[in-house]
Amino acid sequence: MSNAPSPVRHYLQFTDLSADEYAHVLTRAAEIKRKFKAYEKYHPLADRTLAMIFEKASTRTRVSFEAGMYQLGGSVVHLTTGDSQLGRSEPIEDSARVISRMTDIVMIRTFGQDKIERFASHSRVPVINGLTNEFHPCQILADIFTFIEHRGSLGAGGNVLDCLQGKVVAWVGDGNNMANTWLQAAELLGFTVHLSTPSGYEVDQTVAGLRSNASYKVFKDPQDACRGADLVTTDVWTSMGYEAENEARKKAFADWCVDEAMMQAAKPDALFMHCLPAHRGEEVSAEVIDGPQSVVWDEAENRMHVQKALMEFLLLGRVNV
Ligand code: CP
Ligand code: NVA
């Protein structure tokens, strides 16, 4: 059943998997979700251990990885900066060497992307990015799964990615880790991102690691970015690690609140997504996030299903049971 990738594969940014591998992982996520809903036992990772390292707070990432690993038959070790030697300046390279000798797969949430890359380059086992300042690939994997679940077909044969072709995703807000990852996904999977960020908070194409500017368009007015969109999405005005800028950001982002007027500019069947946690009245109105076009709860739940499929792929290769 298993055909574990060799050499070890990491998931540090969205471009670490090919479109063909995404088609496989998303199809597996649908099957793994079906098994979960039917209470069908599925323990392909029995005797495997996931180490989760958090240098920033989390609710969804922690619960989805921890519950997901147990559901696959494995177990979990949870480490934070405060309760490990990471907080007492043990080099990240040494931590990687040690942790990867005792566990089978590692998930890290940290600050700079360079830190997770240094960990991965000294790890014997796959490393997954659970959010860095630059990227949040597990979240975009869940968002794309959620879009396909609502607007495409999963498990019905054919290529699950087909429904993304030519679609428009409107990004309203900060040019942050989520925006960068949406842009990587658009370039790889064939859709377009309409970006609207306040001045001074634009996406940096080099940081996002894009090959060109062909898969996105920039709009000054967020309502223009939403025009004709199939999906409207946003995120907090102040990401973790940027709290000192909070007051300045509140002023700069005041016009970047996804409200009903923005949703009306989008296609009538447009979906609304937010990675959560959300601040109603800041980046999104309560009417939108709690309204009929919002799929944020499916989006949050799907983190668990897609990450189970991702761990299965990184540890066992292309499984089909
Ligand atoms: N969306 C997300 O990653 O949520 P947490 O910060 O709660 O993990
Ligand atoms: N951009 C946010 C996402 C939180 C899940 C942050 O980095 O804090």
mmCIF file with all atom_site columns, C-alpha atoms in Angstrom, residues 146-283:
data_model
loop_
_atom_site.group_PDB
_atom_site.id
_atom_site.type_symbol
_atom_site.label_atom_id
_atom_site.label_alt_id
_atom_site.label_comp_id
_atom_site.label_asym_id
_atom_site.label_entity_id
_atom_site.label_seq_id
_atom_site.pdbx_PDB_ins_code
_atom_site.Cartn_x
_atom_site.Cartn_y
_atom_site.Cartn_z
_atom_site.occupancy
_atom_site.B_iso_or_equiv
_atom_site.pdbx_formal_charge
_atom_site.auth_seq_id
_atom_site.auth_comp_id
_atom_site.auth_asym_id
_atom_site.auth_atom_id
_atom_site.pdbx_PDB_model_num
ATOM 1   C CA . THR A 1 146 ? -13.621 23.949 0.262   1.00 0.00 ? 146 THR A CA 1
ATOM 2   C CA . PHE A 1 147 ? -14.068 25.838 -3.021  1.00 0.00 ? 147 PHE A CA 1
ATOM 3   C CA . ILE A 1 148 ? -14.059 22.586 -5.004  1.00 0.00 ? 148 ILE A CA 1
ATOM 4   C CA . GLU A 1 149 ? -16.477 21.006 -2.519  1.00 0.00 ? 149 GLU A CA 1
ATOM 5   C CA . HIS A 1 150 ? -18.953 23.868 -3.085  1.00 0.00 ? 150 HIS A CA 1
ATOM 6   C CA . ARG A 1 151 ? -18.368 24.674 -6.750  1.00 0.00 ? 151 ARG A CA 1
ATOM 7   C CA . GLY A 1 152 ? -16.724 21.631 -8.344  1.00 0.00 ? 152 GLY A CA 1
ATOM 8   C CA . SER A 1 153 ? -16.764 17.872 -7.936  1.00 0.00 ? 153 SER A CA 1
ATOM 9   C CA . LEU A 1 154 ? -14.746 15.644 -5.652  1.00 0.00 ? 154 LEU A CA 1
ATOM 10  C CA . GLY A 1 155 ? -14.759 11.885 -6.004  1.00 0.00 ? 155 GLY A CA 1
ATOM 11  C CA . ALA A 1 156 ? -16.778 11.951 -9.232  1.00 0.00 ? 156 ALA A CA 1
ATOM 12  C CA . GLY A 1 157 ? -13.871 11.148 -11.557 1.00 0.00 ? 157 GLY A CA 1
ATOM 13  C CA . GLY A 1 158 ? -12.146 13.674 -13.823 1.00 0.00 ? 158 GLY A CA 1
ATOM 14  C CA . ASN A 1 159 ? -9.641  16.235 -12.620 1.00 0.00 ? 159 ASN A CA 1
ATOM 15  C CA . VAL A 1 160 ? -10.767 17.876 -9.373  1.00 0.00 ? 160 VAL A CA 1
ATOM 16  C CA . LEU A 1 161 ? -8.777  20.996 -10.285 1.00 0.00 ? 161 LEU A CA 1
ATOM 17  C CA . ASP A 1 162 ? -10.751 21.691 -13.484 1.00 0.00 ? 162 ASP A CA 1
ATOM 18  C CA . CYS A 1 163 ? -13.318 23.885 -11.722 1.00 0.00 ? 163 CYS A CA 1
ATOM 19  C CA . LEU A 1 164 ? -10.555 26.339 -10.719 1.00 0.00 ? 164 LEU A CA 1
ATOM 20  C CA . GLN A 1 165 ? -9.594  27.227 -14.291 1.00 0.00 ? 165 GLN A CA 1
ATOM 21  C CA . GLY A 1 166 ? -10.333 30.874 -15.067 1.00 0.00 ? 166 GLY A CA 1
ATOM 22  C CA . LYS A 1 167 ? -11.869 31.570 -11.646 1.00 0.00 ? 167 LYS A CA 1
ATOM 23  C CA . VAL A 1 168 ? -11.274 34.886 -9.830  1.00 0.00 ? 168 VAL A CA 1
ATOM 24  C CA . VAL A 1 169 ? -10.373 35.099 -6.145  1.00 0.00 ? 169 VAL A CA 1
ATOM 25  C CA . ALA A 1 170 ? -10.616 38.623 -4.642  1.00 0.00 ? 170 ALA A CA 1
ATOM 26  C CA . TRP A 1 171 ? -8.137  39.267 -1.841  1.00 0.00 ? 171 TRP A CA 1
ATOM 27  C CA . VAL A 1 172 ? -9.137  42.288 0.280   1.00 0.00 ? 172 VAL A CA 1
ATOM 28  C CA . GLY A 1 173 ? -6.669  43.398 2.966   1.00 0.00 ? 173 GLY A CA 1
ATOM 29  C CA . ASP A 1 174 ? -3.110  42.818 4.055   1.00 0.00 ? 174 ASP A CA 1
ATOM 30  C CA . GLY A 1 175 ? -0.419  41.628 1.629   1.00 0.00 ? 175 GLY A CA 1
ATOM 31  C CA . ASN A 1 176 ? 0.477   38.938 4.171   1.00 0.00 ? 176 ASN A CA 1
ATOM 32  C CA . ASN A 1 177 ? 1.226   35.192 4.464   1.00 0.00 ? 177 ASN A CA 1
ATOM 33  C CA . MET A 1 178 ? -2.279  34.276 3.247   1.00 0.00 ? 178 MET A CA 1
ATOM 34  C CA . ALA A 1 179 ? -2.109  36.650 0.264   1.00 0.00 ? 179 ALA A CA 1
ATOM 35  C CA . ASN A 1 180 ? 1.329   35.315 -0.738  1.00 0.00 ? 180 ASN A CA 1
ATOM 36  C CA . THR A 1 181 ? 0.080   31.749 -0.600  1.00 0.00 ? 181 THR A CA 1
ATOM 37  C CA . TRP A 1 182 ? -3.068  32.499 -2.630  1.00 0.00 ? 182 TRP A CA 1
ATOM 38  C CA . LEU A 1 183 ? -0.778  33.974 -5.292  1.00 0.00 ? 183 LEU A CA 1
ATOM 39  C CA . GLN A 1 184 ? 1.412   30.870 -5.376  1.00 0.00 ? 184 GLN A CA 1
ATOM 40  C CA . ALA A 1 185 ? -1.703  28.715 -5.719  1.00 0.00 ? 185 ALA A CA 1
ATOM 41  C CA . ALA A 1 186 ? -3.087  30.852 -8.558  1.00 0.00 ? 186 ALA A CA 1
ATOM 42  C CA . GLU A 1 187 ? 0.159   30.612 -10.522 1.00 0.00 ? 187 GLU A CA 1
ATOM 43  C CA . LEU A 1 188 ? 0.309   26.829 -10.065 1.00 0.00 ? 188 LEU A CA 1
ATOM 44  C CA . LEU A 1 189 ? -3.355  25.913 -10.481 1.00 0.00 ? 189 LEU A CA 1
ATOM 45  C CA . GLY A 1 190 ? -4.565  28.354 -13.161 1.00 0.00 ? 190 GLY A CA 1
ATOM 46  C CA . PHE A 1 191 ? -6.835  30.933 -11.551 1.00 0.00 ? 191 PHE A CA 1
ATOM 47  C CA . THR A 1 192 ? -6.501  34.693 -11.038 1.00 0.00 ? 192 THR A CA 1
ATOM 48  C CA . VAL A 1 193 ? -6.228  36.741 -7.842  1.00 0.00 ? 193 VAL A CA 1
ATOM 49  C CA . HIS A 1 194 ? -7.618  40.293 -7.678  1.00 0.00 ? 194 HIS A CA 1
ATOM 50  C CA . LEU A 1 195 ? -5.551  41.999 -4.988  1.00 0.00 ? 195 LEU A CA 1
ATOM 51  C CA . SER A 1 196 ? -6.540  45.109 -3.087  1.00 0.00 ? 196 SER A CA 1
ATOM 52  C CA . THR A 1 197 ? -4.339  46.185 -0.178  1.00 0.00 ? 197 THR A CA 1
ATOM 53  C CA . PRO A 1 198 ? -3.900  49.587 1.510   1.00 0.00 ? 198 PRO A CA 1
ATOM 54  C CA . SER A 1 199 ? -0.901  51.554 0.381   1.00 0.00 ? 199 SER A CA 1
ATOM 55  C CA . GLY A 1 200 ? 2.214   50.385 2.222   1.00 0.00 ? 200 GLY A CA 1
ATOM 56  C CA . TYR A 1 201 ? 0.819   46.865 2.746   1.00 0.00 ? 201 TYR A CA 1
ATOM 57  C CA . GLU A 1 202 ? 1.181   45.515 -0.806  1.00 0.00 ? 202 GLU A CA 1
ATOM 58  C CA . VAL A 1 203 ? 2.323   42.009 -1.687  1.00 0.00 ? 203 VAL A CA 1
ATOM 59  C CA . ASP A 1 204 ? 6.004   41.718 -2.534  1.00 0.00 ? 204 ASP A CA 1
ATOM 60  C CA . GLN A 1 205 ? 6.205   39.453 -5.592  1.00 0.00 ? 205 GLN A CA 1
ATOM 61  C CA . THR A 1 206 ? 9.730   38.356 -4.649  1.00 0.00 ? 206 THR A CA 1
ATOM 62  C CA . VAL A 1 207 ? 8.736   37.374 -1.107  1.00 0.00 ? 207 VAL A CA 1
ATOM 63  C CA . ALA A 1 208 ? 5.724   35.530 -2.535  1.00 0.00 ? 208 ALA A CA 1
ATOM 64  C CA . GLY A 1 209 ? 8.144   33.643 -4.803  1.00 0.00 ? 209 GLY A CA 1
ATOM 65  C CA . LEU A 1 210 ? 6.176   34.146 -8.030  1.00 0.00 ? 210 LEU A CA 1
ATOM 66  C CA . ARG A 1 211 ? 7.542   33.514 -11.506 1.00 0.00 ? 211 ARG A CA 1
ATOM 67  C CA . SER A 1 212 ? 5.619   36.442 -13.027 1.00 0.00 ? 212 SER A CA 1
ATOM 68  C CA . ASN A 1 213 ? 2.728   38.862 -12.464 1.00 0.00 ? 213 ASN A CA 1
ATOM 69  C CA . ALA A 1 214 ? 0.457   37.059 -14.953 1.00 0.00 ? 214 ALA A CA 1
ATOM 70  C CA . SER A 1 215 ? -1.834  35.432 -12.390 1.00 0.00 ? 215 SER A CA 1
ATOM 71  C CA . TYR A 1 216 ? -2.852  38.530 -10.425 1.00 0.00 ? 216 TYR A CA 1
ATOM 72  C CA . LYS A 1 217 ? -4.218  42.054 -10.912 1.00 0.00 ? 217 LYS A CA 1
ATOM 73  C CA . VAL A 1 218 ? -3.879  44.920 -8.445  1.00 0.00 ? 218 VAL A CA 1
ATOM 74  C CA . PHE A 1 219 ? -6.839  47.230 -7.581  1.00 0.00 ? 219 PHE A CA 1
ATOM 75  C CA . LYS A 1 220 ? -6.741  50.425 -5.542  1.00 0.00 ? 220 LYS A CA 1
ATOM 76  C CA . ASP A 1 221 ? -10.412 50.173 -4.589  1.00 0.00 ? 221 ASP A CA 1
ATOM 77  C CA . PRO A 1 222 ? -11.355 46.903 -2.824  1.00 0.00 ? 222 PRO A CA 1
ATOM 78  C CA . GLN A 1 223 ? -14.833 46.991 -4.387  1.00 0.00 ? 223 GLN A CA 1
ATOM 79  C CA . ASP A 1 224 ? -13.253 46.915 -7.854  1.00 0.00 ? 224 ASP A CA 1
ATOM 80  C CA . ALA A 1 225 ? -11.211 43.882 -6.800  1.00 0.00 ? 225 ALA A CA 1
ATOM 81  C CA . CYS A 1 226 ? -14.436 42.082 -5.848  1.00 0.00 ? 226 CYS A CA 1
ATOM 82  C CA . ARG A 1 227 ? -16.186 42.822 -9.165  1.00 0.00 ? 227 ARG A CA 1
ATOM 83  C CA . GLY A 1 228 ? -17.007 39.523 -10.877 1.00 0.00 ? 228 GLY A CA 1
ATOM 84  C CA . ALA A 1 229 ? -15.153 37.427 -8.281  1.00 0.00 ? 229 ALA A CA 1
ATOM 85  C CA . ASP A 1 230 ? -16.050 33.778 -7.646  1.00 0.00 ? 230 ASP A CA 1
ATOM 86  C CA . LEU A 1 231 ? -14.601 33.948 -4.141  1.00 0.00 ? 231 LEU A CA 1
ATOM 87  C CA . VAL A 1 232 ? -14.016 36.920 -1.827  1.00 0.00 ? 232 VAL A CA 1
ATOM 88  C CA . THR A 1 233 ? -11.552 36.418 0.987   1.00 0.00 ? 233 THR A CA 1
ATOM 89  C CA . THR A 1 234 ? -9.743  38.416 3.644   1.00 0.00 ? 234 THR A CA 1
ATOM 90  C CA . ASP A 1 235 ? -7.765  38.057 6.855   1.00 0.00 ? 235 ASP A CA 1
ATOM 91  C CA . VAL A 1 236 ? -6.961  39.980 10.036  1.00 0.00 ? 236 VAL A CA 1
ATOM 92  C CA . TRP A 1 237 ? -5.519  43.474 9.614   1.00 0.00 ? 237 TRP A CA 1
ATOM 93  C CA . THR A 1 238 ? -2.705  42.624 12.055  1.00 0.00 ? 238 THR A CA 1
ATOM 94  C CA . SER A 1 239 ? -1.037  39.235 11.793  1.00 0.00 ? 239 SER A CA 1
ATOM 95  C CA . MET A 1 240 ? 0.764   37.507 14.649  1.00 0.00 ? 240 MET A CA 1
ATOM 96  C CA . GLY A 1 241 ? 4.168   39.083 15.182  1.00 0.00 ? 241 GLY A CA 1
ATOM 97  C CA . TYR A 1 242 ? 3.040   42.539 13.956  1.00 0.00 ? 242 TYR A CA 1
ATOM 98  C CA . GLU A 1 243 ? 1.075   43.583 17.063  1.00 0.00 ? 243 GLU A CA 1
ATOM 99  C CA . ALA A 1 244 ? 3.186   46.738 17.570  1.00 0.00 ? 244 ALA A CA 1
ATOM 100 C CA . GLU A 1 245 ? 1.690   48.091 14.311  1.00 0.00 ? 245 GLU A CA 1
ATOM 101 C CA . ASN A 1 246 ? -1.900  47.520 15.403  1.00 0.00 ? 246 ASN A CA 1
ATOM 102 C CA . GLU A 1 247 ? -3.008  51.145 15.824  1.00 0.00 ? 247 GLU A CA 1
ATOM 103 C CA . ALA A 1 248 ? -1.419  52.316 12.554  1.00 0.00 ? 248 ALA A CA 1
ATOM 104 C CA . ARG A 1 249 ? -2.965  49.345 10.752  1.00 0.00 ? 249 ARG A CA 1
ATOM 105 C CA . LYS A 1 250 ? -6.458  50.084 12.105  1.00 0.00 ? 250 LYS A CA 1
ATOM 106 C CA . LYS A 1 251 ? -6.285  53.512 10.438  1.00 0.00 ? 251 LYS A CA 1
ATOM 107 C CA . ALA A 1 252 ? -4.739  52.300 7.180   1.00 0.00 ? 252 ALA A CA 1
ATOM 108 C CA . PHE A 1 253 ? -7.176  49.374 6.733   1.00 0.00 ? 253 PHE A CA 1
ATOM 109 C CA . ALA A 1 254 ? -10.441 51.185 7.636   1.00 0.00 ? 254 ALA A CA 1
ATOM 110 C CA . ASP A 1 255 ? -11.773 50.950 4.031   1.00 0.00 ? 255 ASP A CA 1
ATOM 111 C CA . TRP A 1 256 ? -10.749 47.290 3.658   1.00 0.00 ? 256 TRP A CA 1
ATOM 112 C CA . CYS A 1 257 ? -13.708 45.731 5.445   1.00 0.00 ? 257 CYS A CA 1
ATOM 113 C CA . VAL A 1 258 ? -15.524 43.095 3.362   1.00 0.00 ? 258 VAL A CA 1
ATOM 114 C CA . ASP A 1 259 ? -19.152 44.202 3.587   1.00 0.00 ? 259 ASP A CA 1
ATOM 115 C CA . GLU A 1 260 ? -22.381 43.498 1.732   1.00 0.00 ? 260 GLU A CA 1
ATOM 116 C CA . ALA A 1 261 ? -21.600 46.088 -0.975  1.00 0.00 ? 261 ALA A CA 1
ATOM 117 C CA . MET A 1 262 ? -18.372 44.237 -1.788  1.00 0.00 ? 262 MET A CA 1
ATOM 118 C CA . MET A 1 263 ? -20.186 40.891 -1.889  1.00 0.00 ? 263 MET A CA 1
ATOM 119 C CA . GLN A 1 264 ? -22.777 42.428 -4.217  1.00 0.00 ? 264 GLN A CA 1
ATOM 120 C CA . ALA A 1 265 ? -20.003 43.483 -6.586  1.00 0.00 ? 265 ALA A CA 1
ATOM 121 C CA . ALA A 1 266 ? -18.885 39.852 -6.782  1.00 0.00 ? 266 ALA A CA 1
ATOM 122 C CA . LYS A 1 267 ? -20.730 37.142 -8.762  1.00 0.00 ? 267 LYS A CA 1
ATOM 123 C CA . PRO A 1 268 ? -24.178 36.327 -7.325  1.00 0.00 ? 268 PRO A CA 1
ATOM 124 C CA . ASP A 1 269 ? -22.964 32.862 -6.297  1.00 0.00 ? 269 ASP A CA 1
ATOM 125 C CA . ALA A 1 270 ? -19.613 34.077 -4.912  1.00 0.00 ? 270 ALA A CA 1
ATOM 126 C CA . LEU A 1 271 ? -18.373 32.415 -1.735  1.00 0.00 ? 271 LEU A CA 1
ATOM 127 C CA . PHE A 1 272 ? -16.824 34.213 1.233   1.00 0.00 ? 272 PHE A CA 1
ATOM 128 C CA . MET A 1 273 ? -13.838 32.710 3.101   1.00 0.00 ? 273 MET A CA 1
ATOM 129 C CA . HIS A 1 274 ? -11.698 33.776 6.060   1.00 0.00 ? 274 HIS A CA 1
ATOM 130 C CA . CYS A 1 275 ? -8.964  31.618 7.596   1.00 0.00 ? 275 CYS A CA 1
ATOM 131 C CA . LEU A 1 276 ? -10.058 32.739 11.091  1.00 0.00 ? 276 LEU A CA 1
ATOM 132 C CA . PRO A 1 277 ? -9.750  34.039 13.758  1.00 0.00 ? 277 PRO A CA 1
ATOM 133 C CA . ALA A 1 278 ? -11.985 36.917 12.542  1.00 0.00 ? 278 ALA A CA 1
ATOM 134 C CA . HIS A 1 279 ? -12.705 40.367 13.912  1.00 0.00 ? 279 HIS A CA 1
ATOM 135 C CA . ARG A 1 280 ? -16.267 41.297 13.000  1.00 0.00 ? 280 ARG A CA 1
ATOM 136 C CA . GLY A 1 281 ? -16.478 45.028 12.219  1.00 0.00 ? 281 GLY A CA 1
ATOM 137 C CA . GLU A 1 282 ? -12.814 45.204 11.192  1.00 0.00 ? 282 GLU A CA 1
ATOM 138 C CA . GLU A 1 283 ? -11.788 43.129 8.149   1.00 0.00 ? 283 GLU A CA 1
#
